Each structure stands twice: as structure tokens, then as C-alpha cells.
Tab-separated table of C-alpha atoms in Angstrom:
chain	number	residue	atom	x	y	z
A	1	MET	CA	5.333	-6.599	-18.389
A	2	VAL	CA	8.644	-7.770	-19.949
A	3	VAL	CA	10.001	-10.506	-18.155
A	4	ALA	CA	13.152	-12.354	-18.501
A	5	ASP	CA	12.711	-15.988	-20.118
A	6	ASN	CA	15.075	-17.693	-17.706
A	7	ASP	CA	13.467	-16.002	-14.436
A	8	LEU	CA	10.299	-18.051	-13.465
A	9	SER	CA	9.616	-15.787	-10.499
A	10	SER	CA	9.440	-12.768	-12.743
A	11	LYS	CA	6.436	-14.260	-14.959
A	12	ILE	CA	4.180	-14.490	-12.269
A	13	ILE	CA	1.300	-12.163	-12.696
A	14	PRO	CA	1.294	-9.511	-9.655
A	15	ARG	CA	-1.153	-11.463	-7.020
A	16	VAL	CA	-3.526	-9.686	-5.000
A	17	LEU	CA	-5.059	-12.091	-2.307
A	18	ILE	CA	-8.762	-11.708	-1.123
A	19	VAL	CA	-10.587	-13.456	1.571
A	20	SER	CA	-13.748	-14.913	0.775
A	21	ARG	CA	-16.851	-14.373	2.650
A	22	ARG	CA	-18.938	-17.321	4.007
A	23	THR	CA	-22.832	-17.745	3.462
A	24	LEU	CA	-25.491	-20.242	3.805
A	25	ARG	CA	-27.295	-21.106	0.648
A	26	LYS	CA	-29.679	-24.273	0.208
A	27	ASN	CA	-28.335	-25.788	3.530
A	28	LYS	CA	-24.568	-25.441	2.590
A	29	TYR	CA	-22.023	-22.949	3.230
A	30	VAL	CA	-20.762	-21.159	0.105
A	31	ASP	CA	-17.647	-18.770	-0.236
A	32	PHE	CA	-17.676	-15.800	-2.351
A	33	VAL	CA	-16.283	-12.586	-3.164
A	34	GLY	CA	-17.942	-9.633	-5.095
A	35	GLU	CA	-17.445	-9.826	-8.797
A	36	TYR	CA	-16.746	-5.886	-9.167
A	37	HIS	CA	-13.595	-6.430	-6.740
A	38	LEU	CA	-12.574	-9.279	-9.133
A	39	ASP	CA	-13.115	-7.479	-12.549
A	40	LEU	CA	-11.546	-4.377	-11.288
A	41	ILE	CA	-8.090	-6.162	-9.989
A	42	VAL	CA	-8.041	-7.870	-13.278
A	43	SER	CA	-8.709	-4.966	-15.384
A	44	TYR	CA	-5.682	-3.255	-14.280
A	45	GLY	CA	-3.172	-6.078	-14.679
A	46	ALA	CA	-3.244	-8.274	-11.620
A	47	VAL	CA	-4.744	-11.582	-10.629
A	48	PRO	CA	-7.003	-12.147	-7.528
A	49	VAL	CA	-6.336	-15.087	-5.492
A	50	ILE	CA	-9.219	-16.046	-3.289
A	51	VAL	CA	-8.385	-17.007	0.344
A	52	PRO	CA	-10.916	-19.587	1.359
A	53	ARG	CA	-12.667	-18.824	4.820
A	54	VAL	CA	-11.645	-22.366	6.138
A	55	ASN	CA	-10.935	-23.688	9.266
A	56	GLY	CA	-7.375	-23.461	9.873
A	57	ILE	CA	-6.430	-21.716	6.778
A	58	HIS	CA	-5.137	-18.801	8.928
A	59	SER	CA	-2.109	-21.185	9.702
A	60	MET	CA	-1.416	-21.855	6.032
A	61	LEU	CA	-1.016	-18.500	4.707
A	62	GLN	CA	2.388	-19.040	3.653
A	63	SER	CA	1.425	-21.427	0.975
A	64	PHE	CA	-0.081	-18.203	-0.839
A	65	GLU	CA	3.151	-16.809	-1.241
A	66	PRO	CA	4.180	-14.743	-3.553
A	67	ILE	CA	1.926	-11.989	-1.899
A	68	HIS	CA	2.149	-8.804	-3.815
A	69	GLY	CA	-0.856	-7.219	-2.508
A	70	VAL	CA	-3.791	-7.775	-0.289
A	71	LEU	CA	-7.578	-6.411	-0.670
A	72	LEU	CA	-10.156	-7.172	2.265
A	73	CYS	CA	-13.992	-6.293	1.811
A	74	GLU	CA	-17.460	-7.275	3.031
A	75	GLY	CA	-18.082	-9.631	5.977
A	76	GLU	CA	-19.562	-9.577	9.387
A	77	ASP	CA	-18.673	-7.641	12.184
A	78	VAL	CA	-15.215	-7.605	13.651
A	79	ASP	CA	-15.137	-9.664	17.117
A	80	PRO	CA	-15.201	-6.769	19.799
A	81	SER	CA	-12.814	-8.524	22.027
A	82	LEU	CA	-10.460	-8.093	19.459
A	83	TYR	CA	-9.993	-4.343	19.923
A	84	ALA	CA	-11.690	-4.003	23.755
A	85	ASP	CA	-9.948	-1.358	25.929
A	86	GLU	CA	-10.208	1.317	28.352
A	87	GLU	CA	-12.641	3.036	25.272
A	88	PHE	CA	-14.907	-0.031	25.413
A	89	SER	CA	-18.572	1.059	24.654
A	90	GLY	CA	-19.938	-1.641	27.131
A	91	LEU	CA	-23.309	-1.707	25.801
A	92	SER	CA	-26.094	-3.263	27.952
A	93	PRO	CA	-27.411	-6.557	27.048
A	94	GLU	CA	-30.530	-4.821	26.238
A	95	GLU	CA	-29.053	-2.566	23.663
A	96	MET	CA	-26.905	-5.524	22.276
A	97	GLU	CA	-30.234	-7.504	21.669
A	98	GLU	CA	-31.686	-4.344	19.985
A	99	ILE	CA	-28.861	-4.145	17.777
A	100	ARG	CA	-28.994	-7.614	16.933
A	101	LYS	CA	-32.597	-7.599	15.858
A	102	VAL	CA	-31.828	-4.742	13.118
A	103	HIS	CA	-28.573	-5.953	12.212
A	104	ALA	CA	-28.932	-9.905	12.471
A	105	GLU	CA	-27.100	-10.848	9.647
A	106	ASP	CA	-23.980	-8.768	10.285
A	107	MET	CA	-23.688	-9.586	14.073
A	108	THR	CA	-22.646	-12.971	13.405
A	109	ILE	CA	-19.029	-13.170	14.503
A	110	ASP	CA	-16.928	-15.318	12.470
A	111	ARG	CA	-13.659	-15.636	14.222
A	112	GLU	CA	-11.820	-17.606	11.660
A	113	LYS	CA	-12.247	-14.923	8.882
A	114	ASP	CA	-11.171	-12.271	11.803
A	115	SER	CA	-7.869	-14.379	12.143
A	116	ILE	CA	-7.220	-14.912	8.455
A	117	GLU	CA	-7.619	-11.268	7.732
A	118	LEU	CA	-5.958	-9.693	10.701
A	119	THR	CA	-3.008	-12.149	10.073
A	120	LEU	CA	-2.675	-10.893	6.442
A	121	ALA	CA	-3.392	-7.213	7.577
A	122	ARG	CA	-0.313	-7.565	10.041
A	123	LEU	CA	1.716	-9.201	7.382
A	124	CYS	CA	0.933	-6.223	5.188
A	125	LEU	CA	2.492	-3.775	7.913
A	126	ASP	CA	5.464	-5.741	8.558
A	127	ARG	CA	6.169	-6.219	5.270
A	128	ASN	CA	5.120	-3.051	3.485
A	129	ILE	CA	2.734	-5.131	1.113
A	130	PRO	CA	0.071	-3.227	-0.784
A	131	PHE	CA	-3.038	-3.109	1.306
A	132	LEU	CA	-6.525	-1.755	0.571
A	133	GLY	CA	-9.407	-2.122	3.016
A	134	ILE	CA	-13.087	-1.665	2.008
A	135	CYS	CA	-15.803	-1.530	4.391
A	136	ARG	CA	-15.142	-4.217	7.200
A	137	GLY	CA	-11.371	-4.160	5.478
A	138	SER	CA	-10.817	-0.832	6.511
A	139	GLN	CA	-11.961	-1.938	10.388
A	140	ILE	CA	-9.772	-4.821	10.243
A	141	LEU	CA	-6.653	-2.770	9.127
A	142	ASN	CA	-7.377	-0.219	11.860
A	143	VAL	CA	-7.556	-2.986	14.504
A	144	ALA	CA	-4.571	-4.600	13.364
A	145	ALA	CA	-2.507	-1.265	13.672
A	146	GLY	CA	-4.124	-0.719	17.084
A	147	GLY	CA	-7.069	1.014	16.502
A	148	THR	CA	-10.494	0.529	18.035
A	149	LEU	CA	-14.007	0.692	16.515
A	150	TYR	CA	-17.593	1.524	17.306
A	151	GLN	CA	-19.890	-1.539	18.007
A	152	ASP	CA	-22.927	0.302	16.930
A	153	ILE	CA	-22.598	3.841	15.166
A	154	ASP	CA	-26.599	4.775	16.232
A	155	LYS	CA	-26.174	3.683	19.750
A	156	GLU	CA	-22.298	5.235	20.250
A	157	VAL	CA	-21.951	8.520	17.889
A	158	ILE	CA	-24.015	11.114	19.661
A	159	THR	CA	-24.081	14.265	17.305
A	160	THR	CA	-26.822	16.968	16.314
A	161	SER	CA	-25.877	15.685	12.663
A	162	ARG	CA	-27.275	12.109	12.502
A	163	THR	CA	-26.317	10.359	9.229
A	164	LYS	CA	-28.092	7.039	8.097
A	165	HIS	CA	-25.187	4.669	7.562
A	166	ILE	CA	-27.259	1.899	6.274
A	167	ASP	CA	-30.528	1.640	4.442
A	168	TYR	CA	-32.047	-2.029	3.947
A	169	ASP	CA	-34.795	-0.801	2.062
A	170	ASN	CA	-32.593	1.054	-0.412
A	171	TYR	CA	-29.464	-0.735	-0.224
A	172	ASP	CA	-27.276	0.009	-3.179
A	173	GLY	CA	-29.132	3.272	-4.014
A	174	HIS	CA	-28.667	4.790	-0.482
A	175	ARG	CA	-26.065	7.581	-0.295
A	176	HIS	CA	-24.642	10.194	2.276
A	177	GLU	CA	-22.152	13.154	2.033
A	178	ALA	CA	-18.818	12.524	2.777
A	179	ARG	CA	-16.099	15.624	3.208
A	180	ILE	CA	-12.768	15.022	1.367
A	181	VAL	CA	-9.639	16.083	2.995
A	182	GLU	CA	-7.339	18.219	0.825
A	183	GLU	CA	-4.070	17.072	-0.265
A	184	THR	CA	-4.892	13.420	0.323
A	185	PRO	CA	-5.325	10.785	-2.326
A	186	LEU	CA	-8.832	10.522	-2.447
A	187	HIS	CA	-9.043	14.543	-3.203
A	188	LYS	CA	-6.735	13.996	-5.589
A	189	TRP	CA	-8.867	11.127	-7.369
A	190	PHE	CA	-12.092	12.809	-6.838
A	191	GLU	CA	-11.175	16.393	-7.343
A	192	GLU	CA	-14.094	17.446	-5.185
A	193	MET	CA	-14.358	18.403	-1.527
A	194	TYR	CA	-17.878	16.660	-1.263
A	195	ILE	CA	-18.935	13.638	-2.919
A	196	MET	CA	-21.888	11.219	-2.281
A	197	VAL	CA	-21.016	7.616	-0.940
A	198	ASN	CA	-22.642	4.466	-0.514
A	199	SER	CA	-23.272	3.071	3.008
A	200	TYR	CA	-23.587	-0.527	4.133
A	201	HIS	CA	-22.238	-0.706	8.026
A	202	HIS	CA	-23.539	-0.254	11.298
A	203	GLN	CA	-19.982	-0.244	12.986
A	204	GLY	CA	-17.165	2.008	11.924
A	205	VAL	CA	-13.725	3.598	13.132
A	206	LYS	CA	-13.683	5.036	16.648
A	207	ARG	CA	-9.977	5.492	17.547
A	208	LEU	CA	-8.141	5.738	14.589
A	209	ALA	CA	-4.670	3.900	14.800
A	210	HIS	CA	-1.777	6.487	15.351
A	211	ARG	CA	0.054	5.961	11.938
A	212	PHE	CA	-2.911	6.625	10.126
A	213	GLU	CA	-4.409	10.035	8.852
A	214	PRO	CA	-8.134	10.649	7.864
A	215	MET	CA	-8.987	11.187	4.104
A	216	ALA	CA	-12.898	11.935	4.550
A	217	TYR	CA	-15.674	12.470	6.957
A	218	ALA	CA	-19.240	11.511	7.471
A	219	PRO	CA	-21.295	14.548	8.562
A	220	ASP	CA	-21.686	12.876	12.193
A	221	GLY	CA	-17.926	12.735	11.967
A	222	LEU	CA	-17.326	9.325	11.469
A	223	ILE	CA	-14.214	8.728	9.435
A	224	GLU	CA	-14.945	7.376	6.142
A	225	GLY	CA	-11.506	6.835	4.703
A	226	PHE	CA	-8.108	6.876	6.174
A	227	TYR	CA	-4.361	5.986	4.844
A	228	ASP	CA	-0.507	6.228	5.969
A	229	PRO	CA	1.063	9.172	4.520
A	230	ASN	CA	4.487	7.359	4.815
A	231	ARG	CA	3.524	4.542	3.126
A	232	TYR	CA	1.516	5.828	0.007
A	233	ASP	CA	3.437	5.973	-3.203
A	234	PRO	CA	2.141	3.803	-5.712
A	235	GLU	CA	5.062	4.041	-8.330
A	236	LYS	CA	7.537	2.839	-5.490
A	237	GLY	CA	4.969	-0.315	-4.669
A	238	GLN	CA	3.763	1.719	-1.348
A	239	PHE	CA	-0.112	1.865	-0.651
A	240	LEU	CA	-1.714	1.295	2.863
A	241	MET	CA	-5.423	2.280	2.493
A	242	GLY	CA	-8.778	1.909	4.256
A	243	LEU	CA	-12.235	3.087	2.920
A	244	GLN	CA	-15.636	2.568	4.915
A	245	PHE	CA	-17.744	2.823	1.707
A	246	HIS	CA	-17.670	0.850	-1.501
A	247	PRO	CA	-16.267	2.758	-4.519
A	248	GLU	CA	-16.636	-0.650	-6.639
A	249	ARG	CA	-20.774	-0.550	-6.056
A	250	MET	CA	-20.705	3.161	-6.540
A	251	ARG	CA	-22.469	3.135	-10.193
A	252	LEU	CA	-25.547	4.853	-11.917
A	253	SER	CA	-28.549	3.092	-11.608
A	254	GLY	CA	-28.887	0.398	-14.168
A	255	SER	CA	-25.477	0.989	-15.719
A	256	ASP	CA	-21.955	-0.173	-14.918
A	257	GLU	CA	-20.905	3.316	-15.267
A	258	PHE	CA	-19.376	4.629	-12.137
A	259	ASP	CA	-20.701	7.814	-10.157
A	260	TYR	CA	-17.274	9.429	-10.163
A	261	PRO	CA	-14.213	8.609	-12.390
A	262	GLY	CA	-12.280	8.415	-9.186
A	263	CYS	CA	-14.188	5.081	-7.708
A	264	ALA	CA	-12.035	3.498	-10.572
A	265	LEU	CA	-8.673	4.934	-9.783
A	266	ILE	CA	-8.537	3.774	-6.294
A	267	TYR	CA	-8.337	0.289	-7.732
A	268	GLN	CA	-5.997	1.450	-10.898
A	269	GLU	CA	-3.573	2.873	-8.275
A	270	PHE	CA	-3.610	0.378	-5.674
A	271	VAL	CA	-2.945	-2.370	-8.755
A	272	LYS	CA	-0.277	-0.018	-9.839
A	273	ALA	CA	1.545	-0.019	-6.275
A	274	VAL	CA	0.838	-4.033	-6.496
A	275	ILE	CA	2.669	-4.117	-9.906
A	276	SER	CA	5.529	-1.899	-8.698
A	277	PHE	CA	5.891	-4.103	-5.206
A	278	GLN	CA	6.405	-7.128	-7.526
A	279	LYS	CA	9.135	-5.844	-9.598
A	280	LYS	CA	10.968	-4.795	-6.679
A	281	GLN	CA	10.680	-7.963	-4.978
A	282	VAL	CA	12.128	-9.838	-8.334
A	283	ASN	CA	14.599	-7.113	-8.473
A	284	ALA	CA	15.736	-7.705	-4.878
A	285	THR	CA	15.768	-11.769	-5.501
A	286	GLN	CA	17.740	-11.452	-8.762
A	287	LEU	CA	20.416	-9.095	-6.750
A	288	GLU	CA	20.621	-11.472	-3.807
A	289	MET	CA	21.216	-14.600	-5.904
A	290	LYS	CA	24.075	-12.726	-8.147
A	291	ARG	CA	25.433	-11.814	-4.564
A	292	LYS	CA	25.397	-15.327	-3.298
A	293	THR	CA	26.676	-16.745	-6.329
A	294	LYS	CA	29.719	-14.429	-6.647
A	295	THR	CA	30.448	-15.278	-2.837
A	296	LEU	CA	30.218	-18.919	-3.587
A	297	VAL	CA	32.495	-18.751	-6.801
A	298	LYS	CA	35.055	-16.593	-4.865
A	299	SER	CA	34.841	-18.716	-1.840
A	300	PHE	CA	35.724	-21.932	-3.828
A	301	SER	CA	38.711	-20.265	-6.103
A	302	GLN	CA	40.606	-18.833	-3.075
A	303	THR	CA	42.562	-20.813	-0.880
A	304	GLU	CA	42.313	-18.290	2.131
A	305	PHE	CA	38.554	-19.143	2.528
A	306	LEU	CA	40.148	-22.693	3.415
A	307	GLU	CA	42.935	-21.501	5.608
A	308	ALA	CA	40.214	-19.005	7.664
A	309	ASN	CA	38.420	-22.343	8.362
A	310	THR	CA	40.670	-24.039	10.539
A	311	VAL	CA	37.840	-26.178	12.190
A	312	LEU	CA	37.184	-27.978	8.891
A	313	SER	CA	38.587	-31.524	8.822
A	314	LYS	CA	40.866	-32.781	6.107
A	315	GLN	CA	38.259	-34.628	4.409
A	316	GLN	CA	36.166	-31.145	4.381
A	317	GLU	CA	39.029	-29.433	2.829
A	318	ASN	CA	39.520	-31.775	0.130
A	319	ARG	CA	35.846	-31.993	-0.655
A	320	LEU	CA	35.746	-28.126	-0.627
A	321	LYS	CA	38.922	-28.118	-2.938
A	322	GLN	CA	37.233	-30.610	-5.477
A	323	MET	CA	34.036	-28.330	-5.422
A	324	GLY	CA	36.149	-25.413	-6.200
A	325	ALA	CA	38.088	-26.939	-8.940
A	326	THR	CA	34.341	-28.267	-10.331
A	327	VAL	CA	33.441	-24.526	-10.382
A	328	ARG	CA	36.694	-23.594	-12.131
A	329	ASN	CA	36.653	-26.138	-15.103
A	330	SER	CA	32.814	-25.421	-15.517
A	331	CYS	CA	33.811	-21.554	-16.004
A	332	VAL	CA	36.623	-22.924	-18.294
A	333	TYR	CA	34.109	-25.177	-19.967
A	334	MET	CA	31.117	-22.636	-20.694
A	335	LYS	CA	34.230	-19.959	-22.139
A	336	ARG	CA	35.054	-22.601	-24.439
A	337	MET	CA	31.087	-23.404	-25.474
A	338	LYS	CA	30.538	-19.455	-25.693
A	339	ARG	CA	33.599	-19.481	-28.495
A	340	LYS	CA	32.327	-22.549	-30.084
A	341	GLU	CA	28.779	-20.927	-30.394
A	342	GLU	CA	30.687	-17.784	-31.846
A	343	GLN	CA	32.654	-20.005	-34.142
A	344	GLU	CA	29.383	-21.562	-35.378
A	345	ARG	CA	27.514	-18.386	-35.882
A	346	ALA	CA	30.696	-17.179	-37.951
A	347	MET	CA	30.570	-20.070	-40.410
A	348	ASP	CA	26.629	-19.771	-40.558
A	349	LYS	CA	27.364	-16.024	-42.132
A	350	LEU	CA	29.856	-17.710	-45.063
A	351	SER	CA	28.173	-18.098	-48.509
A	352	ALA	CA	27.882	-21.399	-50.006
A	353	GLU	CA	30.824	-21.080	-52.439
A	354	ARG	CA	33.273	-19.645	-49.544
A	355	LEU	CA	32.537	-22.924	-47.464
A	356	SER	CA	32.759	-25.017	-50.673
A	357	ASP	CA	36.246	-23.474	-51.106
A	358	LEU	CA	37.122	-23.628	-47.393
A	359	LEU	CA	36.175	-27.269	-47.443
A	360	SER	CA	38.433	-28.062	-50.530
A	361	PHE	CA	41.501	-26.413	-48.474
A	362	HIS	CA	40.797	-28.422	-45.378
A	363	HIS	CA	40.761	-31.540	-47.521
A	364	MET	CA	44.310	-30.308	-49.438
A	365	MET	CA	45.802	-29.800	-45.834
A	366	ALA	CA	44.574	-33.276	-44.619
A	367	ARG	CA	46.417	-34.834	-47.520
A	368	LEU	CA	49.528	-32.987	-46.976
A	369	CYS	CA	49.277	-33.605	-43.242
A	370	SER	CA	48.635	-37.245	-43.914
A	371	ASP	CA	51.766	-37.559	-46.202
A	372	ALA	CA	53.926	-35.760	-43.844
A	373	ILE	CA	52.928	-37.912	-40.887
A	374	LYS	CA	53.848	-40.966	-42.758
A	375	ARG	CA	57.595	-39.569	-43.682
A	376	LYS	CA	57.994	-38.857	-40.107
A	377	LEU	CA	56.806	-42.304	-39.121
A	378	LEU	CA	59.392	-43.783	-41.436
A	379	GLU	CA	62.533	-41.741	-40.510
A	380	PRO	CA	63.101	-43.023	-36.904
A	381	THR	CA	63.085	-46.644	-38.487
A	382	ASP	CA	65.610	-45.787	-40.855
A	383	ARG	CA	67.716	-43.844	-38.301
A	384	THR	CA	67.349	-47.004	-35.903
A	385	ILE	CA	68.482	-49.497	-38.578
A	386	GLU	CA	71.585	-47.248	-39.390
A	387	PHE	CA	72.640	-46.896	-35.949
A	388	SER	CA	72.276	-50.613	-35.202
A	389	SER	CA	74.772	-51.327	-38.443
A	390	SER	CA	77.143	-48.945	-36.975
A	391	PHE	CA	77.090	-50.489	-34.012
A	392	LEU	CA	77.665	-54.039	-35.323
A	393	ASN	CA	80.624	-52.765	-37.301
A	394	TYR	CA	82.285	-50.979	-34.365
């Protein structure tokens, strides 16, 4: 990426924020992010910036600016109170206890992580920042946009086509079929109507937020992927998407090779959007700075600025005039410096012989000028003496 030497903001590598997940290790909490996400983000030209899942960090997210993209992935169940409405399942305490026994680790609600990720998702929705949600990240995006979730697929999705969405005995190897919707980004990347995807979840999208369109379905009808068609154009920095499966982990057994080339293309296109978004931000910032500079110089250079602001005191007017004079003088000074630099560059192009001749010429001119000055200095004295004598004679 080519950047201007004097533009610090454009030297920043595109930044993708990723929220860590907290786990207990050796009686201490440890925050982590899956390495596959980090590797893919870096390999396509962006830098992952990890947002730690720390109490209170949701109120400090402005410290992570500039934000050029957000990737949310992995984590426990989203707090049901965040999306409860008239469609709320209302599972009985007995059913919830059954679910808790099967999915004990996932059902631990992490409200701080919820708060951090919902804040980031809504920020991306408001500011058109590229966003990719994987698994839990797709659920967060749907909730942030006004959608709802199934608290437990097995208990709530009633269908003749039962689909196993998690297999603890064959965690990474488990796959189920997904039907891809034509003329969607997923169809473009995978170039197939049916693919086998991995699955690590017991919750999923129930009511899809209005702005989104489905990209893939599981056999039981559960949405496996969605996007905002009005916010998808990586070349222009637009990307807003959620995937229930984990493309970064869809790899051949005992290998780093992906099940499908489309798995890597998802991250490639996401980072492309991140890079384009950053360029747009930098260009917009530069244009705004130029506009403000021109306005400032024009305001200080024209007297009508002062005449229009009649509420200014005399002291303020004088101060503004002084500042205007400073701006004008600095412009003149810069022009002189530029001419001096041009003259120096011209001199550097001359040969040593030419420079020697030029130096001899200037020495000769200096002597001639010195002699002429001496004669000029003597002339007024002679005339004064002559005038005094004439006056006395008179």
C-alpha cells in the first residue's frame, strides 16, 4: 500500500478489531482468540487488534480508533434478555435444565462480552464499518439489527429433517449439508449449490433482521448465513455478513488445506473491504483538512470576514488581523524558500568549471562595486566643501 510520507494516518495498516473469549485455565482467567482468524486476517493485509474481554472495556471502545473492520467469533450463548419479545420461546425450567446439562460450557452468560460485542456491531451498522460475524458473531449481528434467536435448536425447531448442529464426540470432524442461495456472495465464492459445513452451536437465528437476506440453509431450515445486499461491495469498503459455520476451521483432516477454496475467499473479501474502507477514511480526512485550511486562510485574508462578525471586540479584530498577516507572511516566506530551493537545485546542475567562472565573475563585480561605492562616498564631501566656500565668498 502506497502512502504519503507526511500523512501519519495513511501509514496505519488497516485494523480489524476482534473481541477475545475468556476461559479458566490453571485457576486463572485467560483471554484468547482462535489462531486461524488471526492468521487469515494478517495474510490478506490487515492487522488484528484484540479487544480484551475485561470489565468496563465496553465504555472505552473509542480508545481503539481508528476502526476499519470488526470480526466477531466464538463465545458463550447470547443473553436471552437482549432479544426477548413476543416470540420468546418461554422454555420451561425443566427444559432449560436439560439444555444446561448438555451444553454446560456454552450456557454461561457473559454479559460483559455481550455488551462489548453489541456495541461494536451497532457501531458498524451506524458507520458502515465492514463486519464479519462467525458463529456467535453472526447471532450478535442479528440481535444488534433487531432479530431474534432460538435458545435451543433441538427444543424449538420442529421439523421432519432433523439436523445435528453439534457433535461433542466428533467436534472438528462433524459436518452437515448446507444449501446455498443463488446470486449471493457465498454462491460466488463456493460456486456450488450444496456444501458440507462444520457446526458447533445449539442456538441460531430465529427471526432474521429485516435488512438481511439469507445466503444458506441447513436441512432443518435453520439459516446458516446471511448478509445485507445493500452493504456488500468489497471494492467500495462495504461488507456486512454473518455465518453460522466456521469457514476458518473447515480443513481436511491432518492438513491446513481448506475443504473448499471459498473458505479462504470469505476472509480475503472481508479484508479487501477493510482496506478499501480505510482508504476512503484517509481520503475523506485529507479532503476535510484541505477544506478547513482553505477556509481558514480565506477567512484571515479577507476583511469581509471581520466586517460580518460585528460581535467581535476591537481586541479580537486586531488579533485576527495579526493572525491573518502572519498567515500571509508565512505564505510569502514559503514562496521565497521555494525559489531559493529551486535556485540551489539549478546551481547543483552546473559543472565545477562553470561554477569557478561564476565565482570569478562575482569577485570581479564585487571589486568594481566596491570602487564605485568609494567614489560615491567621496563625491558628496567634495560638493559640500565647494558649496561652503561659495557661501563664504558670497
